[in-house]
Amino acid sequence: MENLTLGVNDSECYSIDSSSRRRPFLFFYLAIIITAIPSNAFFLYVSWQHIRQKNGLGVYLFNLALSDLTFTIGFSLWLDFLWRGVWVHGGYVCVLSVYFLFTNFYTSDVLLCCIAIDRYLAVVHPLKYTSLRKVGTAAAVSVAIWVLVVSFNVITITWEDTYQENNKLCFDLFFPVSDNLARANVARFILGFIVPSLLMVFSNWRICKAVKSNQATEEQERKRISKLLTVFLLSLLFCFGPIHVMMLLSTVVEDCRNLAWFLYPYKISIAISTLNCLADPLLYCFITRTGKENVNQVVLFFQVKKRSRYEDVV
């Protein structure tokens, strides 16, 4: 486990990481960034095509891709942190990077929840709430999500809980947590994880129930829809569940001398949460029918372009 060093006043502790322990995280995050940037750029393009077709769902997909892409680009600073072992970019950049981290967390899971609700309205109430599924409504909801998430982060993320200037550490677990951070972690667990998860479970359950009761839907199509909804729900639980559980546990830990067991699982949970940037475009592009069609169109385009180049050379 990582070493623990007590602070000057023996009231806080922080981790000292060797380069060998940092290296696996460095390679993992590097692989995430290299893969996520082009996939989310493509995801952004595909979702924009949905918006051009006046599809309200495309607005949620576009904002989801935008959130993942901006976070992935900004996340490159953490590679430098892992490489050096210290944060050299100052407190303002540290706090800003943590803003990006939590903004991506909660815009992503709320937008996934909106996508599930949009599908619920389309399948269970196809003619009743059509105004809620228009592009204008989806755009207003998306703007409200960004404003609420950014406002919540401004209130809950503080310099004291994020940056340790003496040891040049950024977001690297200072214990014991402050009362402000403890309240923020509880709020994040309830509002940022439990509520979206319950709404997604409800939406998926009603969609599956409606599909099964619809005699016109073929059995193969029912299985495909059920599998798709299950994968999206498991993705949310897998990416955001561990980090929120660890944040909640951090609020009850008081003695920093007994925290050696806590640090490494916490850092692993953060690493798992970053998989969300890769999961969103992959789930859409390779599991949904529309996503597969878009991928096939792009592949066909490059095949035709490559063939024309070859013919020109010949």
PDB file of C-alpha atoms in Angstrom:
ATOM      1  CA  MET A   1       0.000   0.000   0.000  1.00  0.00           C
ATOM      2  CA  GLU A   2       1.006   3.632  -0.394  1.00  0.00           C
ATOM      3  CA  ASN A   3       2.948   5.317   2.351  1.00  0.00           C
ATOM      4  CA  LEU A   4       1.195   7.847   4.563  1.00  0.00           C
ATOM      5  CA  THR A   5       2.850  10.963   5.865  1.00  0.00           C
ATOM      6  CA  LEU A   6       1.282  13.059   8.618  1.00  0.00           C
ATOM      7  CA  GLY A   7       1.009  16.782   8.092  1.00  0.00           C
ATOM      8  CA  VAL A   8       2.896  19.330  10.119  1.00  0.00           C
ATOM      9  CA  ASN A   9       0.114  19.686  12.680  1.00  0.00           C
ATOM     10  CA  ASP A  10      -0.518  15.920  12.805  1.00  0.00           C
ATOM     11  CA  SER A  11      -4.147  16.556  11.871  1.00  0.00           C
ATOM     12  CA  GLU A  12      -4.027  15.729   8.195  1.00  0.00           C
ATOM     13  CA  CYS A  13      -2.348  13.115   6.073  1.00  0.00           C
ATOM     14  CA  TYR A  14      -1.518  12.667   2.430  1.00  0.00           C
ATOM     15  CA  SER A  15      -0.067   9.931   0.254  1.00  0.00           C
ATOM     16  CA  ILE A  16       3.476   9.696  -1.008  1.00  0.00           C
ATOM     17  CA  ASP A  17       3.539   7.662  -4.187  1.00  0.00           C
ATOM     18  CA  SER A  18       6.553   5.975  -5.723  1.00  0.00           C
ATOM     19  CA  SER A  19       7.008   6.165  -9.483  1.00  0.00           C
ATOM     20  CA  SER A  20       6.435   2.418  -9.780  1.00  0.00           C
ATOM     21  CA  ARG A  21       3.006   2.775  -8.167  1.00  0.00           C
ATOM     22  CA  ARG A  22       2.097   5.775 -10.304  1.00  0.00           C
ATOM     23  CA  ARG A  23       3.147   4.183 -13.598  1.00  0.00           C
ATOM     24  CA  PRO A  24       0.123   1.837 -14.063  1.00  0.00           C
ATOM     25  CA  PHE A  25      -2.254   4.777 -13.588  1.00  0.00           C
ATOM     26  CA  LEU A  26      -0.159   6.873 -15.982  1.00  0.00           C
ATOM     27  CA  PHE A  27      -0.381   4.280 -18.766  1.00  0.00           C
ATOM     28  CA  PHE A  28      -4.069   3.658 -18.049  1.00  0.00           C
ATOM     29  CA  TYR A  29      -4.994   7.353 -18.303  1.00  0.00           C
ATOM     30  CA  LEU A  30      -2.831   7.786 -21.387  1.00  0.00           C
ATOM     31  CA  ALA A  31      -4.696   4.938 -23.099  1.00  0.00           C
ATOM     32  CA  ILE A  32      -8.029   6.496 -22.089  1.00  0.00           C
ATOM     33  CA  ILE A  33      -7.069   9.888 -23.546  1.00  0.00           C
ATOM     34  CA  ILE A  34      -5.694   8.478 -26.815  1.00  0.00           C
ATOM     35  CA  THR A  35      -8.848   6.412 -27.353  1.00  0.00           C
ATOM     36  CA  ALA A  36     -11.472   8.783 -25.994  1.00  0.00           C
ATOM     37  CA  ILE A  37     -10.560  11.954 -27.924  1.00  0.00           C
ATOM     38  CA  PRO A  38     -11.154  10.576 -31.470  1.00  0.00           C
ATOM     39  CA  SER A  39     -14.142   8.450 -30.404  1.00  0.00           C
ATOM     40  CA  ASN A  40     -15.854  11.398 -28.697  1.00  0.00           C
ATOM     41  CA  ALA A  41     -15.036  13.672 -31.625  1.00  0.00           C
ATOM     42  CA  PHE A  42     -16.829  11.189 -33.885  1.00  0.00           C
ATOM     43  CA  PHE A  43     -19.637  10.909 -31.310  1.00  0.00           C
ATOM     44  CA  LEU A  44     -19.969  14.705 -31.403  1.00  0.00           C
ATOM     45  CA  TYR A  45     -20.267  14.663 -35.200  1.00  0.00           C
ATOM     46  CA  VAL A  46     -22.869  11.888 -35.191  1.00  0.00           C
ATOM     47  CA  SER A  47     -24.990  13.575 -32.527  1.00  0.00           C
ATOM     48  CA  TRP A  48     -24.868  16.835 -34.516  1.00  0.00           C
ATOM     49  CA  GLN A  49     -26.386  14.965 -37.463  1.00  0.00           C
ATOM     50  CA  HIS A  50     -29.266  13.936 -35.186  1.00  0.00           C
ATOM     51  CA  ILE A  51     -29.826  17.580 -34.239  1.00  0.00           C
ATOM     52  CA  ARG A  52     -29.886  18.608 -37.903  1.00  0.00           C
ATOM     53  CA  GLN A  53     -32.651  16.042 -38.384  1.00  0.00           C
ATOM     54  CA  LYS A  54     -34.686  17.764 -35.617  1.00  0.00           C
ATOM     55  CA  ASN A  55     -34.169  14.863 -33.225  1.00  0.00           C
ATOM     56  CA  GLY A  56     -34.348  15.935 -29.580  1.00  0.00           C
ATOM     57  CA  LEU A  57     -32.347  12.906 -28.502  1.00  0.00           C
ATOM     58  CA  GLY A  58     -29.418  14.253 -30.508  1.00  0.00           C
ATOM     59  CA  VAL A  59     -29.209  17.292 -28.200  1.00  0.00           C
ATOM     60  CA  TYR A  60     -28.578  15.078 -25.160  1.00  0.00           C
ATOM     61  CA  LEU A  61     -26.079  12.988 -27.122  1.00  0.00           C
ATOM     62  CA  PHE A  62     -24.270  16.126 -28.322  1.00  0.00           C
ATOM     63  CA  ASN A  63     -23.932  17.508 -24.785  1.00  0.00           C
ATOM     64  CA  LEU A  64     -22.811  14.108 -23.527  1.00  0.00           C
ATOM     65  CA  ALA A  65     -20.086  13.956 -26.174  1.00  0.00           C
ATOM     66  CA  LEU A  66     -19.093  17.573 -25.477  1.00  0.00           C
ATOM     67  CA  SER A  67     -18.769  16.878 -21.748  1.00  0.00           C
ATOM     68  CA  ASP A  68     -16.619  13.786 -22.334  1.00  0.00           C
ATOM     69  CA  LEU A  69     -14.445  15.489 -24.942  1.00  0.00           C
ATOM     70  CA  THR A  70     -13.684  18.632 -22.926  1.00  0.00           C
ATOM     71  CA  PHE A  71     -12.926  16.580 -19.833  1.00  0.00           C
ATOM     72  CA  THR A  72     -10.630  14.208 -21.728  1.00  0.00           C
ATOM     73  CA  ILE A  73      -8.635  17.082 -23.205  1.00  0.00           C
ATOM     74  CA  GLY A  74      -8.280  18.776 -19.816  1.00  0.00           C
ATOM     75  CA  PHE A  75      -7.420  15.492 -18.137  1.00  0.00           C
ATOM     76  CA  SER A  76      -3.979  15.528 -19.791  1.00  0.00           C
ATOM     77  CA  LEU A  77      -2.759  17.659 -16.860  1.00  0.00           C
ATOM     78  CA  TRP A  78      -3.179  14.649 -14.598  1.00  0.00           C
ATOM     79  CA  LEU A  79      -0.666  12.747 -16.711  1.00  0.00           C
ATOM     80  CA  ASP A  80       1.929  15.361 -15.833  1.00  0.00           C
ATOM     81  CA  PHE A  81       0.965  15.043 -12.149  1.00  0.00           C
ATOM     82  CA  LEU A  82       1.422  11.275 -12.264  1.00  0.00           C
ATOM     83  CA  TRP A  83       4.727  11.615 -14.124  1.00  0.00           C
ATOM     84  CA  ARG A  84       6.254  14.132 -11.710  1.00  0.00           C
ATOM     85  CA  GLY A  85       4.564  12.982  -8.512  1.00  0.00           C
ATOM     86  CA  VAL A  86       3.839  16.618  -7.595  1.00  0.00           C
ATOM     87  CA  TRP A  87       1.455  19.266  -8.917  1.00  0.00           C
ATOM     88  CA  VAL A  88       3.406  22.120 -10.525  1.00  0.00           C
ATOM     89  CA  HIS A  89       0.566  24.056 -12.180  1.00  0.00           C
ATOM     90  CA  GLY A  90      -0.614  25.977  -9.138  1.00  0.00           C
ATOM     91  CA  GLY A  91      -3.779  25.979  -7.090  1.00  0.00           C
ATOM     92  CA  TYR A  92      -6.065  27.715  -9.592  1.00  0.00           C
ATOM     93  CA  VAL A  93      -5.390  25.152 -12.327  1.00  0.00           C
ATOM     94  CA  CYS A  94      -5.770  22.356  -9.759  1.00  0.00           C
ATOM     95  CA  VAL A  95      -9.187  23.591  -8.659  1.00  0.00           C
ATOM     96  CA  LEU A  96     -10.203  24.119 -12.295  1.00  0.00           C
ATOM     97  CA  SER A  97      -9.195  20.559 -13.204  1.00  0.00           C
ATOM     98  CA  VAL A  98     -11.270  19.209 -10.303  1.00  0.00           C
ATOM     99  CA  TYR A  99     -14.192  21.318 -11.565  1.00  0.00           C
ATOM    100  CA  PHE A 100     -13.816  19.584 -14.950  1.00  0.00           C
ATOM    101  CA  LEU A 101     -13.721  16.174 -13.250  1.00  0.00           C
ATOM    102  CA  PHE A 102     -16.913  16.605 -11.239  1.00  0.00           C
ATOM    103  CA  THR A 103     -18.689  18.513 -14.009  1.00  0.00           C
ATOM    104  CA  ASN A 104     -18.111  15.548 -16.299  1.00  0.00           C
ATOM    105  CA  PHE A 105     -19.338  13.141 -13.619  1.00  0.00           C
ATOM    106  CA  TYR A 106     -22.672  14.804 -13.100  1.00  0.00           C
ATOM    107  CA  THR A 107     -23.422  16.133 -16.556  1.00  0.00           C
ATOM    108  CA  SER A 108     -22.768  12.619 -17.874  1.00  0.00           C
ATOM    109  CA  ASP A 109     -24.963  10.685 -15.481  1.00  0.00           C
ATOM    110  CA  VAL A 110     -27.788  13.268 -15.614  1.00  0.00           C
ATOM    111  CA  LEU A 111     -27.663  13.318 -19.429  1.00  0.00           C
ATOM    112  CA  LEU A 112     -27.739   9.506 -19.484  1.00  0.00           C
ATOM    113  CA  CYS A 113     -30.779   9.767 -17.245  1.00  0.00           C
ATOM    114  CA  CYS A 114     -32.372  12.252 -19.682  1.00  0.00           C
ATOM    115  CA  ILE A 115     -31.697   9.855 -22.563  1.00  0.00           C
ATOM    116  CA  ALA A 116     -33.404   7.045 -20.636  1.00  0.00           C
ATOM    117  CA  ILE A 117     -36.410   9.280 -19.865  1.00  0.00           C
ATOM    118  CA  ASP A 118     -36.567  10.403 -23.506  1.00  0.00           C
ATOM    119  CA  ARG A 119     -36.682   6.753 -24.607  1.00  0.00           C
ATOM    120  CA  TYR A 120     -39.300   6.059 -21.925  1.00  0.00           C
ATOM    121  CA  LEU A 121     -41.551   8.826 -23.277  1.00  0.00           C
ATOM    122  CA  ALA A 122     -41.007   7.655 -26.862  1.00  0.00           C
ATOM    123  CA  VAL A 123     -41.893   4.021 -26.123  1.00  0.00           C
ATOM    124  CA  VAL A 124     -44.438   4.205 -23.287  1.00  0.00           C
ATOM    125  CA  HIS A 125     -46.130   7.523 -24.213  1.00  0.00           C
ATOM    126  CA  PRO A 126     -45.388   7.983 -27.924  1.00  0.00           C
ATOM    127  CA  LEU A 127     -48.257  10.449 -28.558  1.00  0.00           C
ATOM    128  CA  LYS A 128     -48.772  12.075 -25.167  1.00  0.00           C
ATOM    129  CA  TYR A 129     -45.599  14.065 -24.458  1.00  0.00           C
ATOM    130  CA  THR A 130     -44.280  14.898 -27.904  1.00  0.00           C
ATOM    131  CA  SER A 131     -43.487  18.507 -26.918  1.00  0.00           C
ATOM    132  CA  LEU A 132     -41.045  17.255 -24.264  1.00  0.00           C
ATOM    133  CA  ARG A 133     -39.032  15.445 -26.931  1.00  0.00           C
ATOM    134  CA  LYS A 134     -38.497  18.403 -29.259  1.00  0.00           C
ATOM    135  CA  VAL A 135     -35.090  19.925 -29.950  1.00  0.00           C
ATOM    136  CA  GLY A 136     -35.951  23.192 -28.183  1.00  0.00           C
ATOM    137  CA  THR A 137     -37.037  21.422 -24.999  1.00  0.00           C
ATOM    138  CA  ALA A 138     -33.969  19.189 -25.006  1.00  0.00           C
ATOM    139  CA  ALA A 139     -31.719  22.234 -25.501  1.00  0.00           C
ATOM    140  CA  ALA A 140     -33.351  24.053 -22.562  1.00  0.00           C
ATOM    141  CA  VAL A 141     -33.008  20.992 -20.336  1.00  0.00           C
ATOM    142  CA  SER A 142     -29.343  20.579 -21.336  1.00  0.00           C
ATOM    143  CA  VAL A 143     -28.546  24.228 -20.537  1.00  0.00           C
ATOM    144  CA  ALA A 144     -30.277  23.853 -17.167  1.00  0.00           C
ATOM    145  CA  ILE A 145     -28.201  20.740 -16.429  1.00  0.00           C
ATOM    146  CA  TRP A 146     -24.926  22.545 -17.178  1.00  0.00           C
ATOM    147  CA  VAL A 147     -25.921  25.552 -15.057  1.00  0.00           C
ATOM    148  CA  LEU A 148     -27.023  23.433 -12.085  1.00  0.00           C
ATOM    149  CA  VAL A 149     -23.977  21.153 -12.171  1.00  0.00           C
ATOM    150  CA  VAL A 150     -21.488  24.026 -12.506  1.00  0.00           C
ATOM    151  CA  SER A 151     -23.253  25.969  -9.743  1.00  0.00           C
ATOM    152  CA  PHE A 152     -23.204  22.952  -7.424  1.00  0.00           C
ATOM    153  CA  ASN A 153     -19.484  22.448  -8.077  1.00  0.00           C
ATOM    154  CA  VAL A 154     -18.713  26.117  -7.409  1.00  0.00           C
ATOM    155  CA  ILE A 155     -20.457  25.826  -4.042  1.00  0.00           C
ATOM    156  CA  THR A 156     -18.967  22.480  -2.946  1.00  0.00           C
ATOM    157  CA  ILE A 157     -15.413  22.478  -4.391  1.00  0.00           C
ATOM    158  CA  THR A 158     -13.075  24.608  -2.282  1.00  0.00           C
ATOM    159  CA  TRP A 159      -9.379  25.429  -2.425  1.00  0.00           C
ATOM    160  CA  GLU A 160      -8.771  23.927   1.039  1.00  0.00           C
ATOM    161  CA  ASP A 161     -10.287  20.554   0.116  1.00  0.00           C
ATOM    162  CA  THR A 162      -8.554  20.365  -3.264  1.00  0.00           C
ATOM    163  CA  TYR A 163      -5.026  21.786  -3.247  1.00  0.00           C
ATOM    164  CA  GLN A 164      -2.204  21.349  -0.723  1.00  0.00           C
ATOM    165  CA  GLU A 165       0.396  23.976  -1.519  1.00  0.00           C
ATOM    166  CA  ASN A 166       3.120  22.851   0.931  1.00  0.00           C
ATOM    167  CA  ASN A 167       3.371  19.350  -0.565  1.00  0.00           C
ATOM    168  CA  LYS A 168       2.253  20.325  -4.101  1.00  0.00           C
ATOM    169  CA  LEU A 169      -0.614  17.842  -4.145  1.00  0.00           C
ATOM    170  CA  CYS A 170      -3.889  18.168  -6.013  1.00  0.00           C
ATOM    171  CA  PHE A 171      -7.002  16.164  -5.130  1.00  0.00           C
ATOM    172  CA  ASP A 172      -4.920  13.450  -3.481  1.00  0.00           C
ATOM    173  CA  LEU A 173      -6.972  12.706  -0.365  1.00  0.00           C
ATOM    174  CA  PHE A 174      -6.314  14.910   2.634  1.00  0.00           C
ATOM    175  CA  PHE A 175      -7.706  13.466   5.862  1.00  0.00           C
ATOM    176  CA  PRO A 176      -9.740  13.918   7.879  1.00  0.00           C
ATOM    177  CA  VAL A 177     -12.214  15.511   5.469  1.00  0.00           C
ATOM    178  CA  SER A 178     -13.690  18.889   6.369  1.00  0.00           C
ATOM    179  CA  ASP A 179     -17.322  19.298   7.352  1.00  0.00           C
ATOM    180  CA  ASN A 180     -17.964  21.082   4.030  1.00  0.00           C
ATOM    181  CA  LEU A 181     -16.477  18.203   2.017  1.00  0.00           C
ATOM    182  CA  ALA A 182     -18.359  15.599   4.075  1.00  0.00           C
ATOM    183  CA  ARG A 183     -21.688  17.324   3.353  1.00  0.00           C
ATOM    184  CA  ALA A 184     -20.744  17.704  -0.316  1.00  0.00           C
ATOM    185  CA  ASN A 185     -19.879  13.985  -0.621  1.00  0.00           C
ATOM    186  CA  VAL A 186     -23.205  12.958   0.915  1.00  0.00           C
ATOM    187  CA  ALA A 187     -25.048  15.305  -1.473  1.00  0.00           C
ATOM    188  CA  ARG A 188     -23.064  13.930  -4.425  1.00  0.00           C
ATOM    189  CA  PHE A 189     -23.904  10.362  -3.443  1.00  0.00           C
ATOM    190  CA  ILE A 190     -27.637  11.051  -3.150  1.00  0.00           C
ATOM    191  CA  LEU A 191     -28.252  13.648  -5.878  1.00  0.00           C
ATOM    192  CA  GLY A 192     -25.485  12.685  -8.290  1.00  0.00           C
ATOM    193  CA  PHE A 193     -25.714   8.899  -8.121  1.00  0.00           C
ATOM    194  CA  ILE A 194     -28.722   7.450  -6.274  1.00  0.00           C
ATOM    195  CA  VAL A 195     -31.404   9.683  -7.846  1.00  0.00           C
ATOM    196  CA  PRO A 196     -30.175   9.289 -11.482  1.00  0.00           C
ATOM    197  CA  SER A 197     -29.762   5.542 -10.973  1.00  0.00           C
ATOM    198  CA  LEU A 198     -33.308   5.172  -9.634  1.00  0.00           C
ATOM    199  CA  LEU A 199     -34.735   7.236 -12.486  1.00  0.00           C
ATOM    200  CA  MET A 200     -32.856   5.130 -15.009  1.00  0.00           C
ATOM    201  CA  VAL A 201     -34.037   1.895 -13.355  1.00  0.00           C
ATOM    202  CA  PHE A 202     -37.630   3.159 -13.459  1.00  0.00           C
ATOM    203  CA  SER A 203     -37.373   4.231 -17.121  1.00  0.00           C
ATOM    204  CA  ASN A 204     -35.782   0.937 -18.178  1.00  0.00           C
ATOM    205  CA  TRP A 205     -38.347  -1.101 -16.245  1.00  0.00           C
ATOM    206  CA  ARG A 206     -41.281   0.714 -17.858  1.00  0.00           C
ATOM    207  CA  ILE A 207     -39.736   0.459 -21.326  1.00  0.00           C
ATOM    208  CA  CYS A 208     -39.139  -3.288 -20.947  1.00  0.00           C
ATOM    209  CA  LYS A 209     -42.681  -3.737 -19.635  1.00  0.00           C
ATOM    210  CA  ALA A 210     -44.162  -1.788 -22.567  1.00  0.00           C
ATOM    211  CA  VAL A 211     -42.078  -3.684 -25.129  1.00  0.00           C
ATOM    212  CA  LYS A 212     -43.058  -7.090 -23.708  1.00  0.00           C
ATOM    213  CA  SER A 213     -46.753  -6.213 -23.724  1.00  0.00           C
ATOM    214  CA  ASN A 214     -46.594  -4.969 -27.317  1.00  0.00           C
ATOM    215  CA  GLN A 215     -47.525  -7.932 -29.515  1.00  0.00           C
ATOM    216  CA  ALA A 216     -46.299  -6.132 -32.641  1.00  0.00           C
ATOM    217  CA  THR A 217     -42.713  -6.127 -31.366  1.00  0.00           C
ATOM    218  CA  GLU A 218     -40.720  -9.145 -32.480  1.00  0.00           C
ATOM    219  CA  GLU A 219     -38.977 -11.322 -29.902  1.00  0.00           C
ATOM    220  CA  GLN A 220     -35.529 -10.532 -31.281  1.00  0.00           C
ATOM    221  CA  GLU A 221     -36.250  -6.812 -31.080  1.00  0.00           C
ATOM    222  CA  ARG A 222     -37.455  -7.178 -27.478  1.00  0.00           C
ATOM    223  CA  LYS A 223     -34.235  -8.911 -26.485  1.00  0.00           C
ATOM    224  CA  ARG A 224     -32.158  -6.254 -28.249  1.00  0.00           C
ATOM    225  CA  ILE A 225     -33.938  -3.417 -26.433  1.00  0.00           C
ATOM    226  CA  SER A 226     -33.691  -5.153 -23.057  1.00  0.00           C
ATOM    227  CA  LYS A 227     -29.986  -5.861 -23.564  1.00  0.00           C
ATOM    228  CA  LEU A 228     -29.317  -2.275 -24.625  1.00  0.00           C
ATOM    229  CA  LEU A 229     -31.081  -0.770 -21.610  1.00  0.00           C
ATOM    230  CA  THR A 230     -29.323  -3.168 -19.237  1.00  0.00           C
ATOM    231  CA  VAL A 231     -25.899  -2.301 -20.654  1.00  0.00           C
ATOM    232  CA  PHE A 232     -26.527   1.448 -20.274  1.00  0.00           C
ATOM    233  CA  LEU A 233     -27.647   0.988 -16.660  1.00  0.00           C
ATOM    234  CA  LEU A 234     -24.680  -1.242 -15.810  1.00  0.00           C
ATOM    235  CA  SER A 235     -22.368   1.306 -17.414  1.00  0.00           C
ATOM    236  CA  LEU A 236     -23.674   4.041 -15.115  1.00  0.00           C
ATOM    237  CA  LEU A 237     -23.415   1.819 -12.031  1.00  0.00           C
ATOM    238  CA  PHE A 238     -19.943   0.545 -12.923  1.00  0.00           C
ATOM    239  CA  CYS A 239     -18.416   3.922 -13.833  1.00  0.00           C
ATOM    240  CA  PHE A 240     -19.934   6.040 -11.081  1.00  0.00           C
ATOM    241  CA  GLY A 241     -20.782   3.556  -8.338  1.00  0.00           C
ATOM    242  CA  PRO A 242     -17.279   2.849  -6.916  1.00  0.00           C
ATOM    243  CA  ILE A 243     -16.152   6.498  -6.742  1.00  0.00           C
ATOM    244  CA  HIS A 244     -19.346   7.591  -4.978  1.00  0.00           C
ATOM    245  CA  VAL A 245     -19.144   4.740  -2.481  1.00  0.00           C
ATOM    246  CA  MET A 246     -15.528   5.665  -1.714  1.00  0.00           C
ATOM    247  CA  MET A 247     -16.419   9.362  -1.334  1.00  0.00           C
ATOM    248  CA  LEU A 248     -19.186   8.391   1.074  1.00  0.00           C
ATOM    249  CA  LEU A 249     -16.816   6.174   3.083  1.00  0.00           C
ATOM    250  CA  SER A 250     -14.309   9.024   3.320  1.00  0.00           C
ATOM    251  CA  THR A 251     -16.819  11.008   5.372  1.00  0.00           C
ATOM    252  CA  VAL A 252     -16.757   8.454   8.214  1.00  0.00           C
ATOM    253  CA  VAL A 253     -12.982   7.918   8.348  1.00  0.00           C
ATOM    254  CA  GLU A 254     -11.375  10.009  11.066  1.00  0.00           C
ATOM    255  CA  ASP A 255      -7.943   8.651  11.974  1.00  0.00           C
ATOM    256  CA  CYS A 256      -5.469   9.225   9.157  1.00  0.00           C
ATOM    257  CA  ARG A 257      -3.052   6.708  10.722  1.00  0.00           C
ATOM    258  CA  ASN A 258      -5.360   3.873   9.633  1.00  0.00           C
ATOM    259  CA  LEU A 259      -5.884   4.971   6.035  1.00  0.00           C
ATOM    260  CA  ALA A 260      -3.299   2.883   4.162  1.00  0.00           C
ATOM    261  CA  TRP A 261      -6.026   0.472   3.061  1.00  0.00           C
ATOM    262  CA  PHE A 262      -8.201   3.306   1.741  1.00  0.00           C
ATOM    263  CA  LEU A 263      -5.957   5.227  -0.648  1.00  0.00           C
ATOM    264  CA  TYR A 264      -5.305   2.683  -3.369  1.00  0.00           C
ATOM    265  CA  PRO A 265      -8.973   1.575  -3.756  1.00  0.00           C
ATOM    266  CA  TYR A 266      -9.922   5.259  -3.891  1.00  0.00           C
ATOM    267  CA  LYS A 267      -7.498   5.924  -6.733  1.00  0.00           C
ATOM    268  CA  ILE A 268      -8.718   2.808  -8.564  1.00  0.00           C
ATOM    269  CA  SER A 269     -12.316   4.063  -8.250  1.00  0.00           C
ATOM    270  CA  ILE A 270     -11.281   7.384  -9.815  1.00  0.00           C
ATOM    271  CA  ALA A 271      -9.588   5.488 -12.662  1.00  0.00           C
ATOM    272  CA  ILE A 272     -12.763   3.445 -13.223  1.00  0.00           C
ATOM    273  CA  SER A 273     -14.861   6.619 -13.342  1.00  0.00           C
ATOM    274  CA  THR A 274     -12.762   7.982 -16.236  1.00  0.00           C
ATOM    275  CA  LEU A 275     -13.861   4.983 -18.324  1.00  0.00           C
ATOM    276  CA  ASN A 276     -17.131   6.855 -18.691  1.00  0.00           C
ATOM    277  CA  CYS A 277     -15.467   9.060 -21.336  1.00  0.00           C
ATOM    278  CA  LEU A 278     -14.867   5.945 -23.408  1.00  0.00           C
ATOM    279  CA  ALA A 279     -18.041   4.049 -22.523  1.00  0.00           C
ATOM    280  CA  ASP A 280     -20.507   6.680 -23.771  1.00  0.00           C
ATOM    281  CA  PRO A 281     -19.387   6.797 -27.438  1.00  0.00           C
ATOM    282  CA  LEU A 282     -18.679   3.058 -27.600  1.00  0.00           C
ATOM    283  CA  LEU A 283     -22.069   2.126 -26.193  1.00  0.00           C
ATOM    284  CA  TYR A 284     -23.851   4.405 -28.639  1.00  0.00           C
ATOM    285  CA  CYS A 285     -21.776   3.704 -31.744  1.00  0.00           C
ATOM    286  CA  PHE A 286     -21.398  -0.059 -31.408  1.00  0.00           C
ATOM    287  CA  ILE A 287     -24.542  -1.202 -29.594  1.00  0.00           C
ATOM    288  CA  THR A 288     -27.391   1.004 -30.805  1.00  0.00           C
ATOM    289  CA  ARG A 289     -28.735   0.374 -34.293  1.00  0.00           C
ATOM    290  CA  THR A 290     -28.377   4.008 -35.356  1.00  0.00           C
ATOM    291  CA  GLY A 291     -24.837   4.112 -34.039  1.00  0.00           C
ATOM    292  CA  LYS A 292     -23.864   1.018 -36.006  1.00  0.00           C
ATOM    293  CA  GLU A 293     -25.303   2.568 -39.166  1.00  0.00           C
ATOM    294  CA  ASN A 294     -23.263   5.736 -38.626  1.00  0.00           C
ATOM    295  CA  VAL A 295     -20.089   3.724 -38.058  1.00  0.00           C
ATOM    296  CA  ASN A 296     -20.739   1.668 -41.175  1.00  0.00           C
ATOM    297  CA  GLN A 297     -21.260   4.847 -43.209  1.00  0.00           C
ATOM    298  CA  VAL A 298     -17.921   6.256 -42.053  1.00  0.00           C
ATOM    299  CA  VAL A 299     -16.111   2.971 -42.730  1.00  0.00           C
ATOM    300  CA  LEU A 300     -17.693   2.793 -46.191  1.00  0.00           C
ATOM    301  CA  PHE A 301     -16.663   6.398 -46.886  1.00  0.00           C
ATOM    302  CA  PHE A 302     -13.011   5.707 -46.098  1.00  0.00           C
ATOM    303  CA  GLN A 303     -13.075   2.455 -48.080  1.00  0.00           C
ATOM    304  CA  VAL A 304     -14.393   4.275 -51.149  1.00  0.00           C
ATOM    305  CA  LYS A 305     -11.840   7.056 -50.677  1.00  0.00           C
ATOM    306  CA  LYS A 306      -8.996   4.553 -50.337  1.00  0.00           C
ATOM    307  CA  ARG A 307     -10.164   2.663 -53.426  1.00  0.00           C
ATOM    308  CA  SER A 308     -10.332   5.862 -55.496  1.00  0.00           C
ATOM    309  CA  ARG A 309      -6.791   6.765 -54.444  1.00  0.00           C
ATOM    310  CA  TYR A 310      -5.577   3.334 -55.469  1.00  0.00           C
ATOM    311  CA  GLU A 311      -7.280   3.616 -58.846  1.00  0.00           C
ATOM    312  CA  ASP A 312      -5.732   7.053 -59.414  1.00  0.00           C
ATOM    313  CA  VAL A 313      -2.273   5.641 -58.693  1.00  0.00           C
ATOM    314  CA  VAL A 314      -2.837   2.727 -61.047  1.00  0.00           C
TER     315      VAL A 314
END
